[in-house]
Every structure is written in structure tokens, then in C-alpha cells.
mmCIF file of C-alpha atoms in Angstrom:
data_model
loop_
_atom_site.group_PDB
_atom_site.id
_atom_site.type_symbol
_atom_site.label_atom_id
_atom_site.label_comp_id
_atom_site.label_asym_id
_atom_site.label_seq_id
_atom_site.Cartn_x
_atom_site.Cartn_y
_atom_site.Cartn_z
ATOM 1 C CA MET A 17 0.000 0.000 0.000
ATOM 2 C CA GLU A 18 1.478 3.410 0.801
ATOM 3 C CA GLU A 19 4.076 4.882 3.108
ATOM 4 C CA GLN A 20 3.834 8.365 4.536
ATOM 5 C CA GLN A 21 5.966 10.517 6.824
ATOM 6 C CA GLU A 22 4.003 11.650 9.881
ATOM 7 C CA MET A 23 5.829 13.595 12.582
ATOM 8 C CA SER A 24 9.079 11.683 11.880
ATOM 9 C CA MET A 25 7.266 8.340 12.073
ATOM 10 C CA THR A 26 7.000 6.266 8.925
ATOM 11 C CA VAL A 27 4.243 3.688 8.909
ATOM 12 C CA THR A 28 3.123 1.215 6.298
ATOM 13 C CA ILE A 29 -0.500 0.177 5.914
ATOM 14 C CA ARG A 30 -0.841 -3.276 4.399
ATOM 15 C CA PRO A 31 -2.935 -6.445 4.428
ATOM 16 C CA PRO A 32 -1.832 -9.202 6.824
ATOM 17 C CA ASP A 33 -0.005 -12.367 5.901
ATOM 18 C CA ARG A 34 0.582 -15.502 7.929
ATOM 19 C CA ARG A 35 3.785 -14.158 9.495
ATOM 20 C CA ASP A 36 1.610 -11.561 11.273
ATOM 21 C CA ILE A 37 -0.596 -14.014 13.207
ATOM 22 C CA VAL A 38 1.366 -13.814 16.480
ATOM 23 C CA ALA A 39 1.715 -10.026 16.320
ATOM 24 C CA VAL A 40 -2.000 -9.589 15.566
ATOM 25 C CA ALA A 41 -2.864 -11.870 18.503
ATOM 26 C CA GLU A 42 -0.660 -9.690 20.726
ATOM 27 C CA LEU A 43 -2.305 -6.536 19.374
ATOM 28 C CA ILE A 44 -5.745 -8.009 20.114
ATOM 29 C CA GLU A 45 -4.729 -8.288 23.780
ATOM 30 C CA GLU A 46 -3.649 -4.631 23.724
ATOM 31 C CA ILE A 47 -7.037 -3.686 22.239
ATOM 32 C CA GLU A 48 -8.886 -5.683 24.918
ATOM 33 C CA LEU A 49 -6.919 -3.905 27.658
ATOM 34 C CA PHE A 50 -7.615 -0.542 25.990
ATOM 35 C CA TYR A 51 -11.348 -1.246 26.229
ATOM 36 C CA GLY A 52 -11.017 -2.172 29.907
ATOM 37 C CA SER A 53 -11.237 -5.944 29.701
ATOM 38 C CA THR A 54 -9.902 -7.679 32.795
ATOM 39 C CA GLU A 55 -10.258 -11.262 31.535
ATOM 40 C CA ILE A 56 -7.796 -11.790 28.713
ATOM 41 C CA GLN A 57 -8.217 -14.860 26.541
ATOM 42 C CA PRO A 58 -5.273 -17.330 26.672
ATOM 43 C CA PHE A 59 -2.678 -16.491 24.017
ATOM 44 C CA ASP A 60 -2.784 -19.836 22.167
ATOM 45 C CA GLU A 61 -6.572 -19.610 21.856
ATOM 46 C CA ARG A 62 -6.350 -15.998 20.649
ATOM 47 C CA ARG A 63 -3.625 -16.894 18.117
ATOM 48 C CA SER A 64 -5.708 -19.767 16.774
ATOM 49 C CA GLN A 65 -8.766 -17.526 16.403
ATOM 50 C CA VAL A 66 -6.738 -14.859 14.573
ATOM 51 C CA GLU A 67 -5.461 -17.495 12.155
ATOM 52 C CA GLU A 68 -8.976 -18.837 11.513
ATOM 53 C CA ALA A 69 -10.485 -15.358 11.141
ATOM 54 C CA LEU A 70 -7.909 -14.033 8.683
ATOM 55 C CA PHE A 71 -6.708 -17.181 6.898
ATOM 56 C CA GLY A 72 -9.436 -19.814 7.336
ATOM 57 C CA SER A 73 -11.352 -21.299 4.453
ATOM 58 C CA PRO A 74 -13.197 -19.060 3.926
ATOM 59 C CA PRO A 75 -11.690 -16.226 6.002
ATOM 60 C CA LEU A 76 -14.134 -14.726 8.493
ATOM 61 C CA ALA A 77 -12.677 -11.226 8.247
ATOM 62 C CA SER A 78 -10.142 -9.029 6.535
ATOM 63 C CA ALA A 79 -7.767 -6.478 7.990
ATOM 64 C CA LEU A 80 -5.380 -3.691 7.246
ATOM 65 C CA LEU A 81 -2.342 -3.582 9.511
ATOM 66 C CA VAL A 82 -0.242 -0.595 10.519
ATOM 67 C CA GLU A 83 3.474 -1.391 10.729
ATOM 68 C CA ASP A 84 5.956 1.114 12.152
ATOM 69 C CA GLU A 85 9.477 1.707 10.879
ATOM 70 C CA ALA A 86 10.828 -0.972 13.243
ATOM 71 C CA GLY A 87 8.468 -3.555 11.707
ATOM 72 C CA ASP A 88 6.166 -3.711 14.756
ATOM 73 C CA LEU A 89 2.381 -3.810 14.365
ATOM 74 C CA VAL A 90 0.950 -0.661 15.925
ATOM 75 C CA GLY A 91 -2.601 -0.630 14.613
ATOM 76 C CA LEU A 92 -5.281 -2.363 12.614
ATOM 77 C CA ALA A 93 -8.584 -1.988 10.896
ATOM 78 C CA ALA A 94 -10.602 -5.228 10.941
ATOM 79 C CA TYR A 95 -13.506 -5.451 8.531
ATOM 80 C CA SER A 96 -15.897 -7.776 6.736
ATOM 81 C CA PHE A 97 -18.186 -7.446 3.774
ATOM 82 C CA LEU A 98 -21.879 -7.743 4.635
ATOM 83 C CA TRP A 99 -24.781 -8.484 2.346
ATOM 84 C CA PRO A 100 -27.335 -7.144 1.635
ATOM 85 C CA ALA A 101 -26.847 -3.409 2.020
ATOM 86 C CA ALA A 102 -28.780 -1.057 -0.268
ATOM 87 C CA GLY A 103 -30.822 -3.232 -2.603
ATOM 88 C CA SER A 104 -28.694 -6.236 -3.481
ATOM 89 C CA SER A 105 -25.384 -4.415 -2.962
ATOM 90 C CA HIS A 106 -23.045 -5.123 -0.061
ATOM 91 C CA SER A 107 -21.176 -2.971 2.447
ATOM 92 C CA LEU A 108 -17.763 -2.920 4.043
ATOM 93 C CA PHE A 109 -18.361 -3.152 7.795
ATOM 94 C CA LEU A 110 -15.523 -1.843 9.946
ATOM 95 C CA LYS A 111 -15.515 -3.869 13.165
ATOM 96 C CA GLU A 112 -12.396 -2.471 14.816
ATOM 97 C CA LEU A 113 -10.148 0.532 14.222
ATOM 98 C CA TYR A 114 -7.206 0.744 16.598
ATOM 99 C CA VAL A 115 -3.993 2.734 16.601
ATOM 100 C CA ARG A 116 -1.498 2.441 19.461
ATOM 101 C CA ASP A 117 -1.602 5.516 21.716
ATOM 102 C CA THR A 118 1.933 6.598 20.739
ATOM 103 C CA LEU A 119 0.742 7.140 17.153
ATOM 104 C CA ARG A 120 -2.658 8.688 17.791
ATOM 105 C CA ARG A 121 -3.400 12.159 16.438
ATOM 106 C CA GLN A 122 -0.749 11.768 13.731
ATOM 107 C CA GLY A 123 -3.066 10.958 10.830
ATOM 108 C CA VAL A 124 -2.743 7.151 10.971
ATOM 109 C CA GLY A 125 -6.426 6.547 11.771
ATOM 110 C CA ALA A 126 -7.464 8.929 9.000
ATOM 111 C CA ARG A 127 -5.210 7.052 6.565
ATOM 112 C CA LEU A 128 -6.818 3.759 7.626
ATOM 113 C CA MET A 129 -10.266 5.213 6.975
ATOM 114 C CA ASP A 130 -9.107 6.463 3.542
ATOM 115 C CA GLU A 131 -7.759 2.999 2.688
ATOM 116 C CA LEU A 132 -11.031 1.359 3.753
ATOM 117 C CA ARG A 133 -13.062 3.768 1.643
ATOM 118 C CA ALA A 134 -10.770 3.044 -1.322
ATOM 119 C CA LEU A 135 -11.164 -0.719 -0.822
ATOM 120 C CA ALA A 136 -14.944 -0.356 -0.755
ATOM 121 C CA ALA A 137 -14.999 1.920 -3.811
ATOM 122 C CA ALA A 138 -12.809 -0.505 -5.773
ATOM 123 C CA ARG A 139 -15.034 -3.489 -4.995
ATOM 124 C CA SER A 140 -17.841 -3.975 -7.485
ATOM 125 C CA GLY A 141 -21.260 -3.875 -5.808
ATOM 126 C CA CYS A 142 -20.044 -2.345 -2.540
ATOM 127 C CA SER A 143 -22.332 0.602 -1.818
ATOM 128 C CA ARG A 144 -21.096 1.866 1.561
ATOM 129 C CA VAL A 145 -18.765 1.679 4.547
ATOM 130 C CA GLU A 146 -20.424 1.285 7.932
ATOM 131 C CA TRP A 147 -19.163 1.125 11.508
ATOM 132 C CA MET A 148 -20.200 1.706 15.103
ATOM 133 C CA THR A 149 -18.668 3.282 18.151
ATOM 134 C CA ASP A 150 -19.802 3.405 21.740
ATOM 135 C CA ARG A 151 -21.880 6.407 22.775
ATOM 136 C CA ASP A 152 -19.588 6.813 25.794
ATOM 137 C CA ASN A 153 -16.420 7.024 23.644
ATOM 138 C CA PRO A 154 -16.057 10.777 23.059
ATOM 139 C CA ASN A 155 -12.581 10.432 21.520
ATOM 140 C CA ALA A 156 -13.780 8.069 18.795
ATOM 141 C CA ARG A 157 -16.846 10.189 18.131
ATOM 142 C CA ALA A 158 -14.703 13.335 17.863
ATOM 143 C CA PHE A 159 -12.272 11.505 15.537
ATOM 144 C CA TYR A 160 -15.024 10.475 13.118
ATOM 145 C CA LYS A 161 -16.582 13.952 13.273
ATOM 146 C CA SER A 162 -13.181 15.498 12.465
ATOM 147 C CA LEU A 163 -13.140 13.410 9.283
ATOM 148 C CA GLY A 164 -16.516 14.828 8.305
ATOM 149 C CA PHE A 165 -18.624 11.770 9.136
ATOM 150 C CA ALA A 166 -22.056 12.375 10.637
ATOM 151 C CA GLU A 167 -23.532 10.044 13.232
ATOM 152 C CA PHE A 168 -26.396 7.909 12.006
ATOM 153 C CA ASP A 169 -29.107 7.614 14.609
ATOM 154 C CA GLY A 170 -31.390 5.182 12.810
ATOM 155 C CA LYS A 171 -30.382 1.813 14.296
ATOM 156 C CA ILE A 172 -30.503 0.145 17.674
ATOM 157 C CA VAL A 173 -27.818 -2.466 18.263
ATOM 158 C CA TYR A 174 -28.707 -5.806 19.844
ATOM 159 C CA ARG A 175 -26.230 -8.352 21.102
ATOM 160 C CA VAL A 176 -26.504 -11.782 22.652
ATOM 161 C CA ASP A 177 -23.546 -13.838 23.831
ATOM 162 C CA THR A 178 -23.300 -17.401 22.539
ATOM 163 C CA ASN A 179 -21.151 -18.644 25.433
ATOM 164 C CA THR A 180 -23.873 -19.083 28.035
ATOM 165 C CA GLY A 181 -22.440 -22.028 29.921
#
């Protein structure tokens, strides 16, 4: 994909490959801690789920990874294509956008959003990009507003856990 100089930090945004499985599993733990989780999934289980999600047959999700100049993963955008969207078209659904705190407010998140929009625009039949954020996450809401995105107030989100026992 592209490289860009941001405040003396060069990052590369690229799709994952199998050599990234361990680093993505480690980044998932960082994301869980960021959101306040106190029960972290065992590493081997997390690594296995990352491998299945990104490289299973078929893959359950796609991602863009942010790699810093040292080759460390410092962010990701995890997404899937959902059908149907408008009419019989489909949408790119952004499930997670995360940039390590040391790189926030340097344009990396905006670049990820640009890359996602470009992926959606290049995919035949993809009519939109959609995502959610928590109402009590003012930083995320301010970030999306700064990019010119308006909040959509037309849906109510439901969730049920499948691990009941």
C-alpha cells in the first residue's frame, strides 16, 4: 500500500499475511486492555482464532495492519463485507479501528479510513462503509466527526452472547 511521513514516524499500511498471526494476537490483547477488559483470553486460543479469522477457508474477516518503521504492528482496521446493504449491494463493515496511543493524532487513523473507503470503492457492488462506536467514547466520536462523518441515529444495536455455559 502506501508509506507516509508523519511527525518523523513512517508507517506502512498493508494487508496481513501468515507471518503476522502472532503479532496480531498480541495486538488483540492490547485492544482488549484498551477497552477495559480484565479477563484476557489465553494467548494460544487468541492466536488460533486470529489465524482462523484471517486465513481460514473461507476467512471470516479481513484487515489492514499498521506497521511502524521498526516492523512492529501498531494498529489495525478489521472489517468484513456484509450483504445485503442497499438493494442487493453489499457494504464494508468496519468492526475495529485501533492505533497504538503513541501514534494517535498523527493521521494514521485517517489514513486507515481512507484505505477502507478506497477498498470499498474498488469493490464492485459495494455501496457503503459502515461502523459503530460506543456512545460513551467521546474520543472516537470526535475523531469520526473530524473526518466529516455524521452520526447515524437510525439503528438500535442488539447483542446476545453465545457462550452461556
